[in-house]
Short mmCIF file of C-alpha atoms and ligand atoms in Angstrom, two decimals:
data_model
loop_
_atom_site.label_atom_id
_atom_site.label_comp_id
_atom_site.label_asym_id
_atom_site.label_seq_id
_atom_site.Cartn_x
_atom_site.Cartn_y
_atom_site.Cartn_z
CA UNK A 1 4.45 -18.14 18.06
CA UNK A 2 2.70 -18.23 14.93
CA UNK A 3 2.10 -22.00 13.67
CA UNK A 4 1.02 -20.72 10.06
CA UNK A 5 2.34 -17.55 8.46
CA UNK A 6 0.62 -16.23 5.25
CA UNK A 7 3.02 -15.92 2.55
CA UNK A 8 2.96 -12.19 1.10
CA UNK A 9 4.65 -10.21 -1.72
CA UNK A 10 4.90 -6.32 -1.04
CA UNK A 11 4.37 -4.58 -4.01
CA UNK A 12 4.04 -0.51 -3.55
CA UNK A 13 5.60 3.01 -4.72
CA UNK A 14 7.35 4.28 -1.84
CA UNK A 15 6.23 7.29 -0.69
CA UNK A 16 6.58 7.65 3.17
CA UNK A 17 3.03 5.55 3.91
CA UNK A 18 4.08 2.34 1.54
CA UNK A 19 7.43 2.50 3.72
CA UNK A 20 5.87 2.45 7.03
CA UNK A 21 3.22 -0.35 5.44
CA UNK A 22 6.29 -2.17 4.63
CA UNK A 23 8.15 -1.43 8.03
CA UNK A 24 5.13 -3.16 9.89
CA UNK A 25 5.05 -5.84 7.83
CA UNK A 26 8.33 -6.43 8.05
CA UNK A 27 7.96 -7.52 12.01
CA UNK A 28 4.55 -8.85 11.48
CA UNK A 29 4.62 -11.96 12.83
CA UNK A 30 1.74 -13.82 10.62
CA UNK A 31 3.52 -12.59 7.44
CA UNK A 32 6.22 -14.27 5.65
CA UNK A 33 6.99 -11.92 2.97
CA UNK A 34 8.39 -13.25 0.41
CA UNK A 35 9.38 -10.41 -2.45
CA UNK A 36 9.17 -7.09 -2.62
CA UNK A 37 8.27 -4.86 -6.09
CA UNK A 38 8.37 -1.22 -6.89
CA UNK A 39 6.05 0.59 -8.97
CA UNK A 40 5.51 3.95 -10.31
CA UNK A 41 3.30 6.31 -8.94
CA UNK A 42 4.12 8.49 -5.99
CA UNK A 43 7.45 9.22 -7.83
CA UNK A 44 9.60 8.06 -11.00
CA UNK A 45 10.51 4.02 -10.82
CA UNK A 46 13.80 4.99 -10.69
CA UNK A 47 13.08 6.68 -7.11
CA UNK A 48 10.77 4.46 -5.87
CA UNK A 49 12.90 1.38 -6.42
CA UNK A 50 15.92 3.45 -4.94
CA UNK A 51 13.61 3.75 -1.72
CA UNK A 52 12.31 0.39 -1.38
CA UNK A 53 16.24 -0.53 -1.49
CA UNK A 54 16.85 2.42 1.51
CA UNK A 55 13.83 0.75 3.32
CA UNK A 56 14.76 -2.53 3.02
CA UNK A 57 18.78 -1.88 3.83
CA UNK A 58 17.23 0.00 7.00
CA UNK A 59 15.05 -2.77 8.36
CA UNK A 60 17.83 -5.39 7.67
CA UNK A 61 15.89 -7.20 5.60
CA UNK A 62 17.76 -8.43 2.33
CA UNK A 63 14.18 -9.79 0.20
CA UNK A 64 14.23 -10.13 -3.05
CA UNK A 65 13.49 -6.82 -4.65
CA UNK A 66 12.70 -6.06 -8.47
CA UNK A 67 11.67 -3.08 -9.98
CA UNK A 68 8.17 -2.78 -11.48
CA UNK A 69 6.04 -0.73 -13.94
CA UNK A 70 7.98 2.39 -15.33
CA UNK A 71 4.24 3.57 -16.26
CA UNK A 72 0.72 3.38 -16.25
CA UNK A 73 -0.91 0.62 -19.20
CA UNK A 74 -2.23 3.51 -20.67
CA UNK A 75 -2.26 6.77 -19.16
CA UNK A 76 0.53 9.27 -19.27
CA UNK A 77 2.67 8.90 -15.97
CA UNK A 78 1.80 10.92 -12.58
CA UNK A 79 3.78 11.95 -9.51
CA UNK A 80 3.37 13.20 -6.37
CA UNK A 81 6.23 15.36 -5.52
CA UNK A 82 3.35 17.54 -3.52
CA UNK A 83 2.95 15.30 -1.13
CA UNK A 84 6.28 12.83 -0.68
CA UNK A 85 8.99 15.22 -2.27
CA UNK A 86 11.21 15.15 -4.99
CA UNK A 87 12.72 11.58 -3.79
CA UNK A 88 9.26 10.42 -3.34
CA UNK A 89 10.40 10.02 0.32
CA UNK A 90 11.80 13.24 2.01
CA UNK A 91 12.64 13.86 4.94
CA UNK A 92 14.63 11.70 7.28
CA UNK A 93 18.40 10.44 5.98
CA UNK A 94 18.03 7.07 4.95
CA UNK A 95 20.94 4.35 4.97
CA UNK A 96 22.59 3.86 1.52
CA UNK A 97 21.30 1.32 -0.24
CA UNK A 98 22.22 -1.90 0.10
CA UNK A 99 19.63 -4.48 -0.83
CA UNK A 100 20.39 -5.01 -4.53
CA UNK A 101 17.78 -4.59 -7.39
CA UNK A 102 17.69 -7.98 -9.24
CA UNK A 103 17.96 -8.03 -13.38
CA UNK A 104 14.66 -9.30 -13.70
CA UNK A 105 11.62 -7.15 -13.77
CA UNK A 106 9.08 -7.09 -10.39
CA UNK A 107 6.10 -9.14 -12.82
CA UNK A 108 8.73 -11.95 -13.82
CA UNK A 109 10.08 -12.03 -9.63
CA UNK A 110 6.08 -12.15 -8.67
CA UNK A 111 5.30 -14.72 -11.11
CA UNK A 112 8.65 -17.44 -10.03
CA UNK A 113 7.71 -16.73 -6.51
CA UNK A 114 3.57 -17.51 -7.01
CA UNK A 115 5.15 -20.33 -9.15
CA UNK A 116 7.72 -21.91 -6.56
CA UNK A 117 5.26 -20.97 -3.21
CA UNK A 118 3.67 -24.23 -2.62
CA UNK A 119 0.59 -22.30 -1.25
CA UNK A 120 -1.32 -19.11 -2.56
CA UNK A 121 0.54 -16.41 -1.64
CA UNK A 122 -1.44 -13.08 -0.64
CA UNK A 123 -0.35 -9.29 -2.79
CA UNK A 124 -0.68 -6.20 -0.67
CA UNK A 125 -0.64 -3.54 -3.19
CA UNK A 126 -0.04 -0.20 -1.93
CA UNK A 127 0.65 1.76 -5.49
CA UNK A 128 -0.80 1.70 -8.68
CA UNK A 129 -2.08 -1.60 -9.90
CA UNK A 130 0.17 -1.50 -13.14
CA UNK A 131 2.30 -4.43 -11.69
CA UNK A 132 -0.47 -6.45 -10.54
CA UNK A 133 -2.27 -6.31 -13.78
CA UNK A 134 0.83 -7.01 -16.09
CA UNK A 135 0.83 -10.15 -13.63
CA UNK A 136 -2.81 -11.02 -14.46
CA UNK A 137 -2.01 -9.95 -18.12
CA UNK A 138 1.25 -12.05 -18.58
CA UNK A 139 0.35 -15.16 -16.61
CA UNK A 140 -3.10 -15.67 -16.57
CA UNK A 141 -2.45 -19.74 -14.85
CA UNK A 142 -1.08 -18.40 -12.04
CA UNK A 143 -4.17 -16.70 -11.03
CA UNK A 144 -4.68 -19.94 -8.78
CA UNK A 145 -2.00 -18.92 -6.97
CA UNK A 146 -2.79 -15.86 -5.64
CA UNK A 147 -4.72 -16.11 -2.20
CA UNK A 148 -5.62 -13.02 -2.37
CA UNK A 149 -5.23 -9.24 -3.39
CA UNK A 150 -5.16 -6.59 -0.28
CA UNK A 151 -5.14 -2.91 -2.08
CA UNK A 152 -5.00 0.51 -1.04
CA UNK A 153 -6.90 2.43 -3.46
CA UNK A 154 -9.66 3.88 -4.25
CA UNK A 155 -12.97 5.93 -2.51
CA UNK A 156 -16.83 4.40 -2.15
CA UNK A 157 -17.57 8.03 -1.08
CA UNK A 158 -15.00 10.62 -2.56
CA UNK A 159 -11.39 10.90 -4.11
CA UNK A 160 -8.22 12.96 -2.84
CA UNK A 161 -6.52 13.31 -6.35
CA UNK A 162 -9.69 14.72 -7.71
CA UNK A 163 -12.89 14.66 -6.07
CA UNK A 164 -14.05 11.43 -7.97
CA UNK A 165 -10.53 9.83 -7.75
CA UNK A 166 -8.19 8.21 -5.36
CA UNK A 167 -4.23 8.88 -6.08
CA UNK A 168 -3.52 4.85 -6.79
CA UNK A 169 -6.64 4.52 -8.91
CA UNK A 170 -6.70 7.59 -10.98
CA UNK A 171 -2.91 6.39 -11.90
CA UNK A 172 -3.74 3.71 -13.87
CA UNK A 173 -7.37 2.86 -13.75
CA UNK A 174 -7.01 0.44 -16.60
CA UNK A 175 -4.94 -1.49 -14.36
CA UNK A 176 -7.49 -1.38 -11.26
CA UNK A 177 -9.97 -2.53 -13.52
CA UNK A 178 -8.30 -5.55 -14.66
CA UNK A 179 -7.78 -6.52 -11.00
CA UNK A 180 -11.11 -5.73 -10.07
CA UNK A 181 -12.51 -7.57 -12.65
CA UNK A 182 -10.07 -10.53 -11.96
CA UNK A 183 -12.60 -12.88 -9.89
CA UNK A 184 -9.75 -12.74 -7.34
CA UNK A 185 -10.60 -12.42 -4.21
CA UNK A 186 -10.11 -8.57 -3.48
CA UNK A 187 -10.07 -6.49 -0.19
CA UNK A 188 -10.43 -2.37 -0.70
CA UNK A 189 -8.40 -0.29 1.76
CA UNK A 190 -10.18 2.94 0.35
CA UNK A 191 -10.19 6.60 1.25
CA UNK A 192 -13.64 5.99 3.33
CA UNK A 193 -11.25 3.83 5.66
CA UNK A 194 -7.64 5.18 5.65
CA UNK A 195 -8.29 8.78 5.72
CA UNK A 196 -9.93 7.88 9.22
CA UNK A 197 -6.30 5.79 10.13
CA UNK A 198 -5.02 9.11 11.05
CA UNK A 199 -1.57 9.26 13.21
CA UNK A 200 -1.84 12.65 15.39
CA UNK A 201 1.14 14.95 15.83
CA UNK A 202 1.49 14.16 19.58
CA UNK A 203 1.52 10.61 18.40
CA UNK A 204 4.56 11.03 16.24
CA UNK A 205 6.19 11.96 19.42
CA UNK A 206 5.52 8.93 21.21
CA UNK A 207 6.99 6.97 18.18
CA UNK A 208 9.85 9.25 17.79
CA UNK A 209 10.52 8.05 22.27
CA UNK A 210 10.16 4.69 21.36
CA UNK A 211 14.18 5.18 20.81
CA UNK A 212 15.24 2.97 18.15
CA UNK A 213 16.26 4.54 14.56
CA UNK A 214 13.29 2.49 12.74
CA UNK A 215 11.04 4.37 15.00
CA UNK A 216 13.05 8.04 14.46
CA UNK A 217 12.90 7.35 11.02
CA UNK A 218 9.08 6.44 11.15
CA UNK A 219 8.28 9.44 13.36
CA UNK A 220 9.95 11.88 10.67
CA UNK A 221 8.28 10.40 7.81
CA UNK A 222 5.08 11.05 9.33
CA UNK A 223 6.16 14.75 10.13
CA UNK A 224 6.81 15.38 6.71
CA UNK A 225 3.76 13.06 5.30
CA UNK A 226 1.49 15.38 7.76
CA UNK A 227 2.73 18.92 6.41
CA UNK A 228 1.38 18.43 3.33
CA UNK A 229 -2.40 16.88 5.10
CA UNK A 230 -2.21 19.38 7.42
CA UNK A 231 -2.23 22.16 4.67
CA UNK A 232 -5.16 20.61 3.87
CA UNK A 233 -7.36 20.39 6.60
CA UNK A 234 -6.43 17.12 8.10
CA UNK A 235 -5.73 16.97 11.60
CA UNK A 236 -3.73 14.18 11.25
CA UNK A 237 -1.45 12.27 9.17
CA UNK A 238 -3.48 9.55 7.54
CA UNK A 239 -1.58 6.29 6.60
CA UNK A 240 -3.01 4.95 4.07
CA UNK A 241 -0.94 2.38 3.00
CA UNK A 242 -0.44 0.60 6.39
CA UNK A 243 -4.37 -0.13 6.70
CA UNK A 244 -3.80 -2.82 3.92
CA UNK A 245 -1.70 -4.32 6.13
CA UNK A 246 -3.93 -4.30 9.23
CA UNK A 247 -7.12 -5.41 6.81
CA UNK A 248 -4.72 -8.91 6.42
CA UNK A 249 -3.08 -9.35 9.89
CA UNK A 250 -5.57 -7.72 12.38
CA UNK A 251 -8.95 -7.87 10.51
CA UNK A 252 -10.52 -7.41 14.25
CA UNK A 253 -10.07 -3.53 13.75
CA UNK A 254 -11.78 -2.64 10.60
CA UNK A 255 -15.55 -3.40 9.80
CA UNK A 256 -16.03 -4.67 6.03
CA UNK A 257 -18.67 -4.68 3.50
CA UNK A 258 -18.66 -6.91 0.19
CA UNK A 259 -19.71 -4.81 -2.74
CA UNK A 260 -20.19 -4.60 -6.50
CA UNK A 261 -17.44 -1.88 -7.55
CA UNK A 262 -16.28 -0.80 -10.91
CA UNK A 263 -13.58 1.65 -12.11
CA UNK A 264 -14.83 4.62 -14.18
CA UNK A 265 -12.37 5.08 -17.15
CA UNK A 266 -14.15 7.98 -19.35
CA UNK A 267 -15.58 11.44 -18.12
CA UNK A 268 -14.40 14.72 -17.72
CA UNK A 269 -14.43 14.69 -13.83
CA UNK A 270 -14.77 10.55 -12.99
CA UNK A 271 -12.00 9.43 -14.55
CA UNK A 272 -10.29 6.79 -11.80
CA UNK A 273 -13.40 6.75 -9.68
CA UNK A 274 -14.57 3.28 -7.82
CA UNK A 275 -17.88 3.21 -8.10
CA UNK A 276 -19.72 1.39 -6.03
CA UNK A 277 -22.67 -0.40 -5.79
CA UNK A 278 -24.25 0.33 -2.28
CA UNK A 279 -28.08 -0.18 -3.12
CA UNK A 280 -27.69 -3.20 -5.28
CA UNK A 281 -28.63 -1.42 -8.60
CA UNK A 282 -25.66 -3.25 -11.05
CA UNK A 283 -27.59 -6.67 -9.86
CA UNK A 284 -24.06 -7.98 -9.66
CA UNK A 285 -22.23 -10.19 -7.28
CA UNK A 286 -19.98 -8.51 -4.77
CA UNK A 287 -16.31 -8.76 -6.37
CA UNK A 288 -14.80 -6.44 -3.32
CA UNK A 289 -15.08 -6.45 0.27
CA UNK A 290 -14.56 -3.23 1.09
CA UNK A 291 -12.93 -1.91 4.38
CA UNK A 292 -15.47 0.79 5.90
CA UNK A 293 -14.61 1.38 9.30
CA UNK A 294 -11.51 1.51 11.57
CA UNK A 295 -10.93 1.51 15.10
CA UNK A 296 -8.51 4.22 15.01
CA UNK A 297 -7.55 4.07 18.58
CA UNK A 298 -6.62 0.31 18.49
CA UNK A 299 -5.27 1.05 14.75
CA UNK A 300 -2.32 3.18 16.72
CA UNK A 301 -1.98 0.56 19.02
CA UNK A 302 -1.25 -2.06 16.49
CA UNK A 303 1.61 0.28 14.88
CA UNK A 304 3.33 0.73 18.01
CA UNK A 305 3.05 -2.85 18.72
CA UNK A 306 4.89 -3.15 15.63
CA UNK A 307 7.74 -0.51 16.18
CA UNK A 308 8.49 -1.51 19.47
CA UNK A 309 9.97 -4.67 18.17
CA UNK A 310 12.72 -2.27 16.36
CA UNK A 311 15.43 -3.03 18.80
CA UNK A 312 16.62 1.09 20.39
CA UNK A 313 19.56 2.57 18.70
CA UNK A 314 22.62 1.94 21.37
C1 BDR B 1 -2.23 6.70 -1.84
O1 BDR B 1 -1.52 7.57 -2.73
C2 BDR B 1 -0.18 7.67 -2.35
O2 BDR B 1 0.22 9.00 -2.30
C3 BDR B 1 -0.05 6.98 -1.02
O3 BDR B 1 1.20 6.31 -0.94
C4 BDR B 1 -1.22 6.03 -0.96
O4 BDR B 1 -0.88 4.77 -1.50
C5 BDR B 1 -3.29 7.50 -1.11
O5 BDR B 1 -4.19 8.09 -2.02
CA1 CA B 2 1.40 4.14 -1.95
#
């Protein structure tokens, strides 16, 4: 029993790695999440608010859910049919949705809830950072309450969207730069981390026996997640998004380092870059600590930990 619970809003562009993200959290016992908020990014925010809905009506878990950013601040909008299909999460039938999608926008719902919380409340962004830095943006007083801000995005070493750029990033790096140059305190889930959180094929199987329909579910999301990785090289399927969640609730399994890192917004080919400073050259404070390392071993652990509380399907 956990005495303190740290109070969390989910805010993400599902895409079959936010939804298992948000299916851990979901029976994470230290979180208490408090909202949930779409974005755009892997697909249209008409699609990725329809599957946070699906998600949420599948785990039985009725949050409050708004829909977020229909675009970037600035850039013209980007999806990634390539690699989570024209929903933005194929694969597996989901439930129809049942969690409803309130009137008011995902910044105003993330603003009353930092406003009512009585503590700091904690974001784990698993999208773009449109939402986040609309939020910075539009209520600048309530900076004191956020705890924290847990991302997945970016690359120290490399990008996947181009070979500068991380997917989240190169979405809307005007938004990653206002959150990275928030003061707030920031933890990177980049590439150099989750690309090494990979699930392995034999592993979806032992999700898929764990028997319940969360776990079915989570095992066919991977499949389909992994056909496009595996065209690629990967021998795995790497989940991103769910390392942000293990960087807040099991620390223990990933090694960090604080460093200076900026967001490249010009260039031909660095456009939506993090660029870090690993030799001290930008004689800056550290504004990130940045997730380097992962036990990947224990890393599957901890997800089957958390599916095996999925009660099996009768
Ligand atoms: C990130 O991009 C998206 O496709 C995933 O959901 C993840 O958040 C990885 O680059
Ligand atoms: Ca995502």
């Amino acid at each position: 029993m956990i005495d303190k619970k740290i109070p969390v809003i989910l805010d993400g562009d599902p895409g079959h790695d936010d939804a298992i993200a948000w299916v851990l959290a979901a029976v994470e016992e230290k979180l208490d999440i408090l909202a949930v908020t779409s974005v755009s990014g892997n697909q249209t925010i008409e699609k990725t608010t329809l599957n946070a809905s699906k998600i949420l009506t599948l785990i039985e878990r009725p949050l409050p859910l708004a829909r977020g950013a229909a675009r970037p601040l600035f850039a013209e909008p980007m999806v990634a049919p390539s690699v989570h299909g024209k929903t933005g999460l194929d694969g597996p039938a989901l439930p129809e949705p049942k969690v409803p999608v309130l009137e008011k926008g995902a910044v105003t719902l993330m603003a009353e809830t930092l406003e009512a919380h009585p503590e700091a409340v904690t974001i784990i962004a698993t999208g773009p950072l449109t939402n986040v830095a609309l939020l910075l943006l539009t209520y600048p007083e309530l900076k004191e309450k956020i705890a924290a801000i847990y991302f997945m995005g970016g690359g120290i070493r490399h990008g996947n969207w181009t070979p500068a750029a991380e997917f989240n990033i190169l979405v809307d790096p005007e938004a990653a730069k206002i959150v990275l140059e928030s003061g707030l305190t920031l933890v990177m889930c980049g590439l150099d981390v989750t690309e090494r959180a990979l699930i392995m094929p034999s592993e979806f199987d032992e999700i898929e026996a764990l028997g319940s329909e969360v776990a079915k579910i989570v095992a066919g999301w991977l499949r389909f997640f992994y056909e496009f990785h595996a065209a690629k090289g990967y021998t795995g399927a790497p989940l991103h998004d769910a390392v942000a969640v293990a960087a807040l609730t099991a620390p223990e399994l990933l090694d960090f380092k604080a460093l200076s890192v900026e967001v490249e917004l010009t260039g031909d080919y660095c456009r939506g870059a993090t660029v870090a400073d690993w030799y001290g050259l930008f004689g800056k404070a550290p504004n990130v600590k940045v997730a380097m390392g992962i036990d990947r071993d224990k890393f599957f652990s901890w997800i089957k930990s958390h599916l095996e509380k999925y009660g099996r399907s009768a």
